[in-house]
Amino acid sequence: MVEPGFLTDDQLKAKLLQYGVKAGPIVATTRVLYEKKLKRLLEGSAQTTQHKVNGTGDAGLYSDCEEEDGMEEDEEKDSESALPLSESNSLAETTKPESREPVSDVLSEMFPNAEKTPTGIFATKRRSIKGAAGRPVQFKYPEMLPLSPTTLERQEIQQRRVPLWVQLVVFLLVLSLLYLIYCSMDEPLSSPVSALLGGLEEAAHICSSYATDIIS
Amino acid sequence: MSSTSQKHKDFVAEPMGEKSVMALAGIGEVLGRRLEEKGFDKAYVVLGQFLVLKKDEELFREWLKDTSGANSKQQGDCYGCLKEWCDSFL
């Protein structure tokens, strides 16, 4: 028996065509669906007479009685409705069309545009809900998320925060050290700065003497 | 056919633009959040999936069930909503 999981996209498409299913593009998100469809077709053709007819179970599969009550956005009923239906579904998976006339008519009424599958099956197998959470469909790039430019910048800035403070402290220390050295020196430094300082001092003296002259 | 909800009518009345995935009929807060976690955060992304499945009802319903855990009614509402939108705008 062919294992749909091991087929290439083209082979999968060809196999589906053998069963009269014109598959659309087989991409990442559609691959799994088409594999499941092929599995169902293979099982359907292999087991034609085994399964019991369970009309009530099938009606339960598509009945809206427990789902109505304006339940488009109701959270609790999602899991509730899935559980009882999964049990009934395992019984009513594959059956002949002629033995299930009344129910298949209901189905074809409900799905007028659905393709006629060779086995006349319209029911979709219901999986447990945990499969939805476990399906690795969109988590292809989980590592990309933390590496957005803003987060990178923020990380860089955070890395630099500590050394920045350290730099300031070191700078102030050095300044104070130099000032102390300058104060402790007996001889004035022969530098243009000291010359300017000297000049400033002289100017201050002159100004103050002028001021005292004017006052007195 | 069952009557369509107000949400359905609102959605198919105009181009979807940047509408959230919760604007789709059948998709409420819980399902919408699950779809967003999978990366389907806008209605047009779900539309993309719908189109890549060639608007096939069975496949789309199954995909929606697998991705968000939608029940049969919700699947049908979402499918009908998208189909009608495509009929008008695509």
PDB file of N, CA and C in Angstrom, chain A residues 4 34 143 148 188 199:
ATOM      1  N   PRO A   4       1.075   7.820   1.664  1.00  0.00           N
ATOM      2  CA  PRO A   4       1.020   9.177   1.104  1.00  0.00           C
ATOM      3  C   PRO A   4       2.126  10.086   1.631  1.00  0.00           C
ATOM      4  N   TYR A  34      -4.109  17.051   1.494  1.00  0.00           N
ATOM      5  CA  TYR A  34      -4.188  16.148   0.346  1.00  0.00           C
ATOM      6  C   TYR A  34      -3.701  14.758   0.696  1.00  0.00           C
ATOM      7  N   GLU A 143      12.721  31.573  15.255  1.00  0.00           N
ATOM      8  CA  GLU A 143      13.915  32.270  15.715  1.00  0.00           C
ATOM      9  C   GLU A 143      13.954  33.696  15.197  1.00  0.00           C
ATOM     10  N   SER A 148      14.175  40.994  15.623  1.00  0.00           N
ATOM     11  CA  SER A 148      13.716  42.172  14.888  1.00  0.00           C
ATOM     12  C   SER A 148      14.671  43.326  15.180  1.00  0.00           C
ATOM     13  N   PRO A 188      54.398  76.840  38.559  1.00  0.00           N
ATOM     14  CA  PRO A 188      53.297  76.873  37.595  1.00  0.00           C
ATOM     15  C   PRO A 188      53.712  76.205  36.291  1.00  0.00           C
ATOM     16  N   GLY A 199      47.007  85.568  32.694  1.00  0.00           N
ATOM     17  CA  GLY A 199      46.492  86.793  32.098  1.00  0.00           C
ATOM     18  C   GLY A 199      45.139  87.167  32.674  1.00  0.00           C
TER      19      GLY A 199
END
